[in-house]
Every structure is written in C-alpha cells, then in structure tokens.
mmCIF file of C-alpha atoms in Angstrom:
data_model
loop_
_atom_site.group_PDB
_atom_site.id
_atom_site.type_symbol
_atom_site.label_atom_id
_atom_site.label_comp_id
_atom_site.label_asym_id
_atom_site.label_seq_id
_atom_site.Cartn_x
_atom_site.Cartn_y
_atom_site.Cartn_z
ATOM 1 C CA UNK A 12 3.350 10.365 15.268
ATOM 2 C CA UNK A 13 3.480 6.863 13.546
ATOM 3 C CA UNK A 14 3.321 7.142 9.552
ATOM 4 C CA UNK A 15 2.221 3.982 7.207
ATOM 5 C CA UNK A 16 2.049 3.620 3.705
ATOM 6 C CA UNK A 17 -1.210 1.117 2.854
ATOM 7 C CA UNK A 18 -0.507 -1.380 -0.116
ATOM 8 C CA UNK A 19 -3.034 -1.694 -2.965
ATOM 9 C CA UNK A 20 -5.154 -4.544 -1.070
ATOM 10 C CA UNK A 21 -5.335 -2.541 2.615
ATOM 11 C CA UNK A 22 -7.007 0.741 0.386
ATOM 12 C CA UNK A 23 -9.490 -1.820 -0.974
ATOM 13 C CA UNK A 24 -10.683 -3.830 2.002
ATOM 14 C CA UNK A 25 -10.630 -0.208 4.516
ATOM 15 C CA UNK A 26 -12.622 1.060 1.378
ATOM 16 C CA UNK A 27 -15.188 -2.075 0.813
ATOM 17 C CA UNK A 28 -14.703 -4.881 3.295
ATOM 18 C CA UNK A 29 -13.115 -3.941 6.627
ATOM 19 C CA UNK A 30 -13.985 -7.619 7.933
ATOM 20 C CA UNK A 31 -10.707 -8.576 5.567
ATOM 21 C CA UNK A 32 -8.752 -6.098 7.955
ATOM 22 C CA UNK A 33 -7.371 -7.629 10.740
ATOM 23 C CA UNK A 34 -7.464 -6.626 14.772
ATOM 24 C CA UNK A 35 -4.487 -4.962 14.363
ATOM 25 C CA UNK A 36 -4.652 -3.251 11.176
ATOM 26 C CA UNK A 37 -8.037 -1.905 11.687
ATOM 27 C CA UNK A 38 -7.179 -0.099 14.721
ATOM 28 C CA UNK A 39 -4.234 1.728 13.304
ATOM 29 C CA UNK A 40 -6.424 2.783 10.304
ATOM 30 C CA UNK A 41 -9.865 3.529 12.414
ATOM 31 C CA UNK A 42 -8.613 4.428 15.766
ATOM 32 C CA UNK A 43 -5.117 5.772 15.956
ATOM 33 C CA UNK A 44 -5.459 9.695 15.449
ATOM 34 C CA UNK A 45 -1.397 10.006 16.011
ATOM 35 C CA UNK A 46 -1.519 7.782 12.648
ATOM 36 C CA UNK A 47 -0.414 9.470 9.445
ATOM 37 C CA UNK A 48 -1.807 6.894 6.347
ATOM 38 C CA UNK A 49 -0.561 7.116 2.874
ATOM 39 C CA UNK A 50 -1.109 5.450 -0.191
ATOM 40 C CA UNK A 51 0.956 4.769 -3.086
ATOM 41 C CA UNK A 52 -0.280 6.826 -6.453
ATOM 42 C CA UNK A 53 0.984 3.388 -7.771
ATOM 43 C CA UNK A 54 -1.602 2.017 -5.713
ATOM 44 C CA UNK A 55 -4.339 4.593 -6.838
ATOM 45 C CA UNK A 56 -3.101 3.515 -10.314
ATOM 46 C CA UNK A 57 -3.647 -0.515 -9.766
ATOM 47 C CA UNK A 58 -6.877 0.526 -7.963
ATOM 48 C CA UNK A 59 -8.172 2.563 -11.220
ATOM 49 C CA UNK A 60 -6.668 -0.048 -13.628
ATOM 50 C CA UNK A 61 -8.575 -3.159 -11.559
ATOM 51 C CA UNK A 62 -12.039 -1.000 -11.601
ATOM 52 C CA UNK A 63 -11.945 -0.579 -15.390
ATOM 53 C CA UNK A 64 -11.425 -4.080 -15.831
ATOM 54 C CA UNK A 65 -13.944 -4.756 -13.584
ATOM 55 C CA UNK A 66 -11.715 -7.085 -10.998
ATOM 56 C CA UNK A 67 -13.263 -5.061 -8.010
ATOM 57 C CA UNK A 68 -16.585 -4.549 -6.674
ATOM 58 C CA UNK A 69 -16.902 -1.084 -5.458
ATOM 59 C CA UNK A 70 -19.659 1.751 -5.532
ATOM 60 C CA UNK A 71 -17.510 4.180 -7.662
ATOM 61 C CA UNK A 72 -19.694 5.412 -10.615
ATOM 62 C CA UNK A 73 -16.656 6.553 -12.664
ATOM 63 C CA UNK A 74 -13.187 5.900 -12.486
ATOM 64 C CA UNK A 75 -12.653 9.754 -12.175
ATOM 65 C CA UNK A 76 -14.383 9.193 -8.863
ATOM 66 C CA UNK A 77 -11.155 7.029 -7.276
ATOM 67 C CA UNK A 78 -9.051 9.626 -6.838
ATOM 68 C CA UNK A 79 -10.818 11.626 -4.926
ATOM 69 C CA UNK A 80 -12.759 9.445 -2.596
ATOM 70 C CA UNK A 81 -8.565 7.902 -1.896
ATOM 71 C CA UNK A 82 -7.859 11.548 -1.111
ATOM 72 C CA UNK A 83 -10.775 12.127 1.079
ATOM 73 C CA UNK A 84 -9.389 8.928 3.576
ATOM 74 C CA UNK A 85 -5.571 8.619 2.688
ATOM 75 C CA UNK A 86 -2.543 11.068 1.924
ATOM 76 C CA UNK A 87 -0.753 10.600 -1.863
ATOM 77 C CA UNK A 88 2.512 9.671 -1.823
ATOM 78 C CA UNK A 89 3.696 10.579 -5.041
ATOM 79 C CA UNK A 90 7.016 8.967 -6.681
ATOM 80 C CA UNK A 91 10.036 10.579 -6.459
ATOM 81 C CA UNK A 92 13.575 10.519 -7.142
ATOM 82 C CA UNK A 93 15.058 8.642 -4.347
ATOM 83 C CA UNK A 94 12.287 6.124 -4.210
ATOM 84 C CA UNK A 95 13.403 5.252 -7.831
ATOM 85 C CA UNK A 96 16.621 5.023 -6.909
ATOM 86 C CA UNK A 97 15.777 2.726 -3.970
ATOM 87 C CA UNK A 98 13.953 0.754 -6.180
ATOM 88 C CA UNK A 99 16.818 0.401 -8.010
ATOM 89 C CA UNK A 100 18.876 -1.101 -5.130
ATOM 90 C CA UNK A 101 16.481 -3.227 -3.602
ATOM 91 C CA UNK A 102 17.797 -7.086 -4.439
ATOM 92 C CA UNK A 103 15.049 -9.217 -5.188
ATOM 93 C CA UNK A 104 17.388 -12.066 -6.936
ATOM 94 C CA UNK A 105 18.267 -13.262 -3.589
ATOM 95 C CA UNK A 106 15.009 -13.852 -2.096
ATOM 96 C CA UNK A 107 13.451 -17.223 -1.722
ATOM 97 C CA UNK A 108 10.041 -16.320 -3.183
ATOM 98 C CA UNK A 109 8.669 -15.350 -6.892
ATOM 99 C CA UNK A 110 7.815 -11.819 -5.995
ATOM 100 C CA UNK A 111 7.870 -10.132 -9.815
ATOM 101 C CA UNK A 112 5.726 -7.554 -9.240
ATOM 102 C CA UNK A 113 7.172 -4.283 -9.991
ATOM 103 C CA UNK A 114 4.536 -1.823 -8.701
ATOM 104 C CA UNK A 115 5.243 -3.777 -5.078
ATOM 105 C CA UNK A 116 8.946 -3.172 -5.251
ATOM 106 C CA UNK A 117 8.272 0.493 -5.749
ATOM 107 C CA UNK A 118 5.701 0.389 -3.076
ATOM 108 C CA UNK A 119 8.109 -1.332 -0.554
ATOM 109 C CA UNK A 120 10.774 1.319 -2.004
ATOM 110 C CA UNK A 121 9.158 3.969 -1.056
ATOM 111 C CA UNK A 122 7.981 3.052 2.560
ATOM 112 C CA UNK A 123 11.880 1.902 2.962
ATOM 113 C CA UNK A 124 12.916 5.810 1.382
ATOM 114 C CA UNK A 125 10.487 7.499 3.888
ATOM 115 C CA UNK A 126 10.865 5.468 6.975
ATOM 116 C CA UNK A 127 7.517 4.339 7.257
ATOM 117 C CA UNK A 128 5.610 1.414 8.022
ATOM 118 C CA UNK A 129 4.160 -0.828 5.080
ATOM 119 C CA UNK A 130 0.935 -2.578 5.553
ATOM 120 C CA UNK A 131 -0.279 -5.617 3.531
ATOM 121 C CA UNK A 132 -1.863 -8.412 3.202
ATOM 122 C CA UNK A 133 1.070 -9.944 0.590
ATOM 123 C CA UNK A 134 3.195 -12.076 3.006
ATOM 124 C CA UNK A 135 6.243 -11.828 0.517
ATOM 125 C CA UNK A 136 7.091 -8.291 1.778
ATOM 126 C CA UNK A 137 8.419 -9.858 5.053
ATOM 127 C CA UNK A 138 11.343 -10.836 2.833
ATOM 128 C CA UNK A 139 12.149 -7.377 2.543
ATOM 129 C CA UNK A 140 12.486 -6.485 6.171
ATOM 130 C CA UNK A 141 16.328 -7.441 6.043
ATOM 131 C CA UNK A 142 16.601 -4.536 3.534
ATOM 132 C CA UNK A 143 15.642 -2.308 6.713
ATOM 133 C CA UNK A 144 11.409 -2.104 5.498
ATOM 134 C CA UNK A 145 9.263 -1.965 8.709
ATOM 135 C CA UNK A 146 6.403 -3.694 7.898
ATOM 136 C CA UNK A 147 3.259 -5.190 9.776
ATOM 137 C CA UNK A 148 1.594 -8.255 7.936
ATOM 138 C CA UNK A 149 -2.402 -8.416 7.609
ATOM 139 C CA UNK A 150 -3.524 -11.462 8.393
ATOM 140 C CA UNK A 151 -6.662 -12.067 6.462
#
C-alpha cells in the first residue's frame, strides 16, 4: 500500500478541474485502490481561507461545507509534534529558489515525518528531495 499526501493545488484541481491533473497523477488519485490519499488540515485551511476570499471557483455553498466534502474523498492529516519539529529542521536558506511559504514547509514536513509521497503542482518542492521527501511533480 502506497500512501500520498496531496498539496493544496492537487485537492483543488481532483475537486474542480481534473484536466489540470496530469496522466500520472490522475491515475494514482482515480485508479489506484492500494493508494492511501491524505491531505494536509493546512491544506483544508488554505482551501477555506481562498473560498472566503473568493480566489476559487467551486460549488461549495458555505465554507462549513469544505470540510466535509475533503473528508468524503481524502484522509486528514492533522499536525503533530514531530512534523513541527521537522519543520523546524528542514533548511530552506540553502536552496536556490524563493520558496517562503510556510504552510508548504509544513506540508513537505509532514510527508518527509510520515514517509509518504508529496504530490504537487509547485516545482520548488523538488528542492526538497535531498532532505529525503519523495515527491512526484504534476505537470500541468
């Protein structure tokens, strides 16, 4: 059994616009029943903060809805200890790129705390694969 942690943009394009998805991607999501999917509740956070400032088109009536329709597709990963503490390891002064995001870092934390794959469609995450993250790229 292969698991996979889904960044923020993966959610929203299985969600609303599976065309963004590519070959690859789609078929672990759709078609691989030995797949185990989870999604950040940092993600489910920047997915409920984007919908009430209207940044995302999606069919959701309330932002109470989110949630639930995640849950109904995805397992929560909730944050814990050790993913804060990876997070608190992970060097991102030596990379080569601008990658400030914080809710990434704990999103590539915790996939490199639980052993599981990270999907995206961000190609800075690659520079975190020499801090052991296993991660497959999206190409949109």
């Amino acid at each position: 059994m292969y698991r996979y942690l889904l960044d923020t943009n993966i959610v929203l394009f299985f969600l609303y616009n599976q065309d963004e998805l590519d070959i690859r991607v789609r078929d672990i999501i759709v078609n691989d029943y030995k797949a185990r999917l989870y999604v950040s509740m940092i993600s489910v956070q920047e997915i409920i903060h984007l919908y009430k400032k209207n940044k995302i088109k999606t069919t959701w009536k309330r932002a109470e809805d989110i949630l639930p329709s995640i849950e109904f597709n995805f397992e929560i990963l909730p944050i814990t200890r050790e993913h804060v503490l990876t997070y608190s390891k992970l060097s991102i002064q030596e990379l080569h790129n601008d990658h400030n995001d914080p809710n990434d870092h704990l999103i590539i934390a915790q996939a490199i705390t639980e052993r599981m794959t990270l999907i995206s469609s961000d190609s800075k995450f690659e520079d975190y694969v020499m801090q052991k993250l296993d991660f497959i790229f999206n190409c949109r």
